[in-house]
Amino acid sequence: MPSLPSPALAYRLEAARAVVHDAARLAMSMRPPPGGPQGELKSAQDWLTETDGAVEAFIAQRMQALFPEDGFQGEEGGISRTGSLRWVVDPIDGTSNYARGRCRWCVSLGLMDGDEPVAGVIDAPALGEVYTALRGYGAFLNGKPIKASPIRDPARSMIEMGWSGRVPKPVFMEKMDAIMALGTMPRSGGCGALALADVASGRLDGYIEIVINLWDVAAALPLLAEAGAVVSPFLQNGGLTGGATILAANPYIGPVLAEAVSIPLK
Ligand code: IPD
């Protein structure tokens, strides 16, 4: 019989789920209609909407009221509080989709214990999907357990690679070329957190992003670990303090993909 989770962590996961639910409703209420992007550019093709700030402020305030001793880090506001437990939020991941009234975006809230990701909630309200995970106690999509896909043959696999202006075009093209040379089906959906959640649920066999940030992946890391996916050492390779590379995949495709794109799993 598995031991019970620490009450402090179990309570935090439940609280996070409720707060993110309310934050996701706020994001839905502010969602732009389908059409050209509504927002401003932070840098090339890197969008910021009014909702990013509103959702981050909402979550920061609610978490401070509930857990004043916990640290807090947001995509927009950086580290505003410190603590041995630290919440890491991406208020809208997939902002470029959100800004055009598309559906593929989410609110992502991860919990770190020191440098260890221990829990995560990813709520994608336009898709009607909520992912939750607590280290040692499983990964779930809308309350049902999920696991990484059993696909072993790259020629039957679907691999996503995230794109951002942070990556020089030749590097992106070289990795994409290596992925496609394996015979895989490529994807690029514009929401790193949901792509990693797709690896955890078996909807994708692998996800690669050359430069991605902690707030994009913090909630997904416990999901991936609990779902049996393999993940390159993102945190150890600079992800705690800046942009770093991530490769996440099912355990069969992972080693093949890692070798093909030269992103070690260890
Ligand atoms: C971005 C998305 C995108 C990924 C970028 C992220 P944002 O986050 O996750 O898919 O490729 O690296 O910056 O800006 O929508 O929060």
Short mmCIF file of C-alpha atoms and ligand atoms in Angstrom, two decimals:
data_model
loop_
_atom_site.label_atom_id
_atom_site.label_comp_id
_atom_site.label_asym_id
_atom_site.label_seq_id
_atom_site.Cartn_x
_atom_site.Cartn_y
_atom_site.Cartn_z
CA MET A 1 0.00 0.00 0.00
CA PRO A 2 1.54 3.39 -0.96
CA SER A 3 2.03 5.78 1.93
CA LEU A 4 -0.19 8.85 2.10
CA PRO A 5 1.16 12.11 0.66
CA SER A 6 2.39 14.75 3.06
CA PRO A 7 -0.72 16.68 4.20
CA ALA A 8 1.08 19.96 3.50
CA LEU A 9 1.71 19.01 -0.14
CA ALA A 10 -1.68 17.36 -0.68
CA TYR A 11 -3.40 20.48 0.68
CA ARG A 12 -1.29 22.70 -1.56
CA LEU A 13 -2.19 20.68 -4.66
CA GLU A 14 -5.91 20.98 -3.88
CA ALA A 15 -5.57 24.70 -3.20
CA ALA A 16 -3.57 25.17 -6.41
CA ARG A 17 -6.20 23.34 -8.42
CA ALA A 18 -8.94 25.62 -7.08
CA VAL A 19 -6.95 28.83 -7.56
CA VAL A 20 -5.89 27.87 -11.09
CA HIS A 21 -9.51 26.98 -11.90
CA ASP A 22 -10.59 30.50 -10.92
CA ALA A 23 -7.63 32.02 -12.78
CA ALA A 24 -8.53 30.05 -15.90
CA ARG A 25 -12.11 31.39 -15.70
CA LEU A 26 -10.69 34.91 -15.45
CA ALA A 27 -8.57 34.24 -18.56
CA MET A 28 -11.64 32.93 -20.40
CA SER A 29 -13.58 36.07 -19.50
CA MET A 30 -10.82 38.24 -21.01
CA ARG A 31 -10.12 36.03 -24.02
CA PRO A 32 -9.89 37.87 -27.34
CA PRO A 33 -12.23 36.75 -30.13
CA PRO A 34 -10.81 34.88 -33.15
CA GLY A 35 -8.81 37.23 -35.33
CA GLY A 36 -5.51 39.06 -35.50
CA PRO A 37 -3.43 39.08 -32.30
CA GLN A 38 -4.60 41.38 -29.50
CA GLY A 39 -1.65 42.30 -27.33
CA GLU A 40 1.80 43.73 -27.61
CA LEU A 41 5.09 42.26 -28.68
CA LYS A 42 7.73 41.76 -25.96
CA SER A 43 10.19 40.72 -28.67
CA ALA A 44 9.91 39.12 -32.10
CA GLN A 45 6.76 36.93 -32.16
CA ASP A 46 6.66 36.95 -28.33
CA TRP A 47 3.22 38.25 -27.31
CA LEU A 48 2.01 39.78 -24.07
CA THR A 49 -1.68 40.34 -23.35
CA GLU A 50 -3.44 42.22 -20.58
CA THR A 51 -4.59 38.83 -19.31
CA ASP A 52 -1.03 37.63 -18.59
CA GLY A 53 -0.60 40.36 -15.97
CA ALA A 54 -4.13 40.03 -14.56
CA VAL A 55 -3.90 36.25 -14.15
CA GLU A 56 -0.43 36.36 -12.60
CA ALA A 57 -1.52 39.07 -10.11
CA PHE A 58 -4.64 37.04 -9.24
CA ILE A 59 -2.67 33.85 -8.55
CA ALA A 60 0.09 35.71 -6.67
CA GLN A 61 -2.44 37.33 -4.33
CA ARG A 62 -4.41 34.15 -3.69
CA MET A 63 -1.25 32.12 -2.99
CA GLN A 64 0.10 34.78 -0.65
CA ALA A 65 -3.15 34.77 1.32
CA LEU A 66 -3.21 30.97 1.52
CA PHE A 67 0.52 30.26 1.98
CA PRO A 68 2.34 33.42 3.11
CA GLU A 69 5.46 31.39 3.95
CA ASP A 70 5.85 30.09 0.35
CA GLY A 71 7.99 31.67 -2.34
CA PHE A 72 6.50 32.89 -5.62
CA GLN A 73 7.92 33.24 -9.12
CA GLY A 74 5.99 34.43 -12.15
CA GLU A 75 6.81 34.75 -15.83
CA GLU A 76 5.93 38.42 -15.76
CA GLY A 77 7.00 39.48 -12.24
CA GLY A 78 10.02 37.25 -11.59
CA ILE A 79 10.73 36.03 -8.04
CA SER A 80 8.63 38.19 -5.71
CA ARG A 81 8.78 36.03 -2.57
CA THR A 82 11.19 33.36 -1.35
CA GLY A 83 10.52 30.22 0.70
CA SER A 84 11.60 26.58 0.86
CA LEU A 85 8.45 25.79 -1.15
CA ARG A 86 8.04 28.02 -4.21
CA TRP A 87 5.15 28.44 -6.64
CA VAL A 88 6.15 28.97 -10.28
CA VAL A 89 3.45 30.33 -12.57
CA ASP A 90 3.01 30.87 -16.27
CA PRO A 91 -0.23 32.88 -16.28
CA ILE A 92 -0.94 32.16 -19.95
CA ASP A 93 1.29 29.62 -21.65
CA GLY A 94 0.62 29.73 -25.36
CA THR A 95 0.04 33.49 -25.36
CA SER A 96 0.46 33.65 -29.15
CA ASN A 97 -2.53 31.28 -29.45
CA TYR A 98 -4.55 33.05 -26.74
CA ALA A 99 -4.03 36.45 -28.37
CA ARG A 100 -5.73 35.23 -31.56
CA GLY A 101 -8.70 33.54 -29.91
CA ARG A 102 -7.25 30.05 -30.42
CA CYS A 103 -7.85 27.23 -27.92
CA ARG A 104 -4.35 25.86 -27.27
CA TRP A 105 -3.23 27.74 -24.16
CA CYS A 106 -3.29 27.12 -20.45
CA VAL A 107 -2.66 28.46 -16.97
CA SER A 108 0.28 26.57 -15.47
CA LEU A 109 1.23 26.50 -11.77
CA GLY A 110 4.06 24.33 -10.46
CA LEU A 111 5.35 23.81 -6.92
CA MET A 112 9.06 23.42 -6.20
CA ASP A 113 10.53 22.08 -2.96
CA GLY A 114 13.95 23.69 -3.12
CA ASP A 115 15.15 22.69 -6.59
CA GLU A 116 12.74 19.72 -6.88
CA PRO A 117 9.46 20.01 -8.80
CA VAL A 118 6.88 18.33 -6.54
CA ALA A 119 3.43 19.23 -7.84
CA GLY A 120 1.75 20.85 -10.81
CA VAL A 121 -1.59 21.99 -12.18
CA ILE A 122 -2.17 22.82 -15.85
CA ASP A 123 -5.64 24.09 -16.69
CA ALA A 124 -6.61 24.52 -20.35
CA PRO A 125 -10.17 25.91 -20.06
CA ALA A 126 -10.81 26.32 -23.79
CA LEU A 127 -10.06 22.59 -24.15
CA GLY A 128 -11.92 21.57 -20.97
CA GLU A 129 -8.79 19.84 -19.63
CA VAL A 130 -7.05 19.97 -16.26
CA TYR A 131 -3.80 18.09 -15.56
CA THR A 132 -2.63 17.50 -12.00
CA ALA A 133 0.33 15.69 -10.48
CA LEU A 134 1.95 15.20 -7.09
CA ARG A 135 5.36 13.50 -6.95
CA GLY A 136 4.92 9.89 -5.88
CA TYR A 137 1.14 9.95 -6.29
CA GLY A 138 0.47 9.88 -10.02
CA ALA A 139 -0.42 12.13 -12.92
CA PHE A 140 -4.00 12.81 -13.95
CA LEU A 141 -6.03 14.37 -16.74
CA ASN A 142 -9.47 15.45 -15.55
CA GLY A 143 -9.02 13.08 -12.60
CA LYS A 144 -8.06 10.00 -14.65
CA PRO A 145 -4.53 8.53 -14.48
CA ILE A 146 -2.31 9.14 -17.51
CA LYS A 147 0.91 7.63 -18.75
CA ALA A 148 3.44 8.12 -21.52
CA SER A 149 2.76 6.37 -24.83
CA PRO A 150 3.97 2.82 -25.60
CA ILE A 151 5.08 3.70 -29.17
CA ARG A 152 8.52 2.26 -29.96
CA ASP A 153 8.81 2.75 -33.70
CA PRO A 154 9.89 6.31 -34.64
CA ALA A 155 8.12 5.84 -37.98
CA ARG A 156 4.83 5.66 -36.05
CA SER A 157 5.66 8.43 -33.64
CA MET A 158 4.54 12.05 -33.37
CA ILE A 159 7.15 14.51 -32.14
CA GLU A 160 6.64 18.18 -31.38
CA MET A 161 9.33 20.83 -31.38
CA GLY A 162 8.65 24.19 -29.80
CA TRP A 163 9.68 27.34 -31.59
CA SER A 164 10.63 30.76 -30.29
CA GLY A 165 12.68 33.68 -31.59
CA ARG A 166 15.30 32.76 -28.95
CA VAL A 167 16.57 29.96 -31.19
CA PRO A 168 18.61 30.74 -34.32
CA LYS A 169 16.89 29.42 -37.43
CA PRO A 170 19.76 27.08 -38.49
CA VAL A 171 19.67 25.36 -35.08
CA PHE A 172 15.90 24.88 -35.26
CA MET A 173 16.13 23.56 -38.82
CA GLU A 174 18.99 21.17 -37.99
CA LYS A 175 17.02 19.61 -35.08
CA MET A 176 13.81 19.45 -37.10
CA ASP A 177 15.69 17.78 -39.93
CA ALA A 178 17.06 15.15 -37.50
CA ILE A 179 13.58 14.55 -36.06
CA MET A 180 12.07 14.09 -39.51
CA ALA A 181 14.93 11.87 -40.68
CA LEU A 182 13.71 9.35 -38.08
CA GLY A 183 10.43 9.14 -39.98
CA THR A 184 8.43 10.86 -37.25
CA MET A 185 5.38 13.08 -37.77
CA PRO A 186 6.30 16.66 -36.76
CA ARG A 187 4.14 19.13 -34.83
CA SER A 188 4.55 22.60 -33.37
CA GLY A 189 1.58 23.86 -31.36
CA GLY A 190 2.78 27.02 -29.61
CA CYS A 191 2.21 25.94 -25.99
CA GLY A 192 5.15 24.26 -24.29
CA ALA A 193 3.28 23.30 -21.10
CA LEU A 194 0.50 21.55 -23.05
CA ALA A 195 3.00 19.82 -25.34
CA LEU A 196 4.79 18.40 -22.30
CA ALA A 197 1.41 17.41 -20.84
CA ASP A 198 0.70 15.68 -24.18
CA VAL A 199 3.87 13.60 -23.71
CA ALA A 200 2.67 12.70 -20.21
CA SER A 201 -0.75 11.63 -21.51
CA GLY A 202 0.59 9.70 -24.51
CA ARG A 203 -0.84 12.09 -27.12
CA LEU A 204 2.70 12.88 -28.25
CA ASP A 205 5.74 10.61 -28.18
CA GLY A 206 8.26 13.38 -27.65
CA TYR A 207 8.72 17.14 -27.21
CA ILE A 208 11.84 19.19 -27.74
CA GLU A 209 12.49 22.85 -27.15
CA ILE A 210 15.98 24.29 -27.49
CA VAL A 211 15.43 27.27 -25.19
CA ILE A 212 12.51 27.21 -22.77
CA ASN A 213 12.00 28.67 -19.30
CA LEU A 214 11.18 27.28 -15.88
CA TRP A 215 7.67 28.79 -15.79
CA ASP A 216 6.79 26.94 -19.03
CA VAL A 217 7.81 23.55 -17.62
CA ALA A 218 7.54 23.68 -13.79
CA ALA A 219 4.02 22.22 -13.62
CA ALA A 220 4.71 19.68 -16.36
CA LEU A 221 7.86 18.17 -14.79
CA PRO A 222 6.02 16.28 -12.01
CA LEU A 223 3.41 15.16 -14.57
CA LEU A 224 6.12 13.73 -16.84
CA ALA A 225 7.90 11.98 -13.98
CA GLU A 226 4.68 10.43 -12.69
CA ALA A 227 3.60 9.37 -16.19
CA GLY A 228 6.82 7.46 -16.78
CA ALA A 229 8.28 9.78 -19.43
CA VAL A 230 12.02 10.39 -19.71
CA VAL A 231 13.24 13.99 -19.50
CA SER A 232 16.63 15.54 -20.19
CA PRO A 233 18.27 17.28 -17.19
CA PHE A 234 16.63 20.67 -17.81
CA LEU A 235 17.03 21.95 -14.25
CA GLN A 236 20.65 20.81 -13.93
CA ASN A 237 21.52 22.36 -17.31
CA GLY A 238 20.59 25.93 -16.40
CA GLY A 239 16.77 25.75 -16.32
CA LEU A 240 16.55 26.95 -12.71
CA THR A 241 17.99 30.34 -13.55
CA GLY A 242 17.50 30.89 -17.30
CA GLY A 243 16.46 29.43 -20.62
CA ALA A 244 17.59 25.82 -21.20
CA THR A 245 16.95 22.87 -23.48
CA ILE A 246 14.32 20.22 -22.74
CA LEU A 247 13.63 16.87 -24.36
CA ALA A 248 10.77 14.79 -22.94
CA ALA A 249 9.60 11.54 -24.48
CA ASN A 250 8.15 8.14 -23.84
CA PRO A 251 10.85 5.78 -22.50
CA TYR A 252 11.23 3.90 -25.82
CA ILE A 253 11.44 6.82 -28.24
CA GLY A 254 13.42 8.95 -25.77
CA PRO A 255 16.89 7.42 -26.27
CA VAL A 256 16.53 7.28 -30.08
CA LEU A 257 15.34 10.86 -30.25
CA ALA A 258 18.01 12.08 -27.82
CA GLU A 259 20.75 10.58 -29.96
CA ALA A 260 19.28 11.91 -33.22
CA VAL A 261 19.10 15.52 -31.96
CA SER A 262 22.20 15.36 -29.73
CA ILE A 263 20.35 16.26 -26.54
CA PRO A 264 21.55 13.82 -23.85
CA LEU A 265 19.03 12.35 -21.43
CA LYS A 266 21.62 12.28 -18.62
C1 IPD B 1 5.85 30.20 -24.85
C2 IPD B 1 5.12 28.96 -25.32
C3 IPD B 1 5.75 28.42 -26.57
C4 IPD B 1 7.20 28.11 -26.36
C5 IPD B 1 7.95 29.33 -25.88
C6 IPD B 1 7.29 29.91 -24.64
P1 IPD B 1 4.36 31.94 -23.48
O1 IPD B 1 5.34 30.66 -23.62
O2 IPD B 1 5.18 27.95 -24.35
O3 IPD B 1 5.13 27.23 -26.97
O4 IPD B 1 7.75 27.65 -27.58
O5 IPD B 1 9.26 28.96 -25.57
O6 IPD B 1 7.95 31.10 -24.28
O7 IPD B 1 5.13 33.12 -23.96
O8 IPD B 1 3.19 31.67 -24.32
O9 IPD B 1 4.08 32.00 -22.03
#
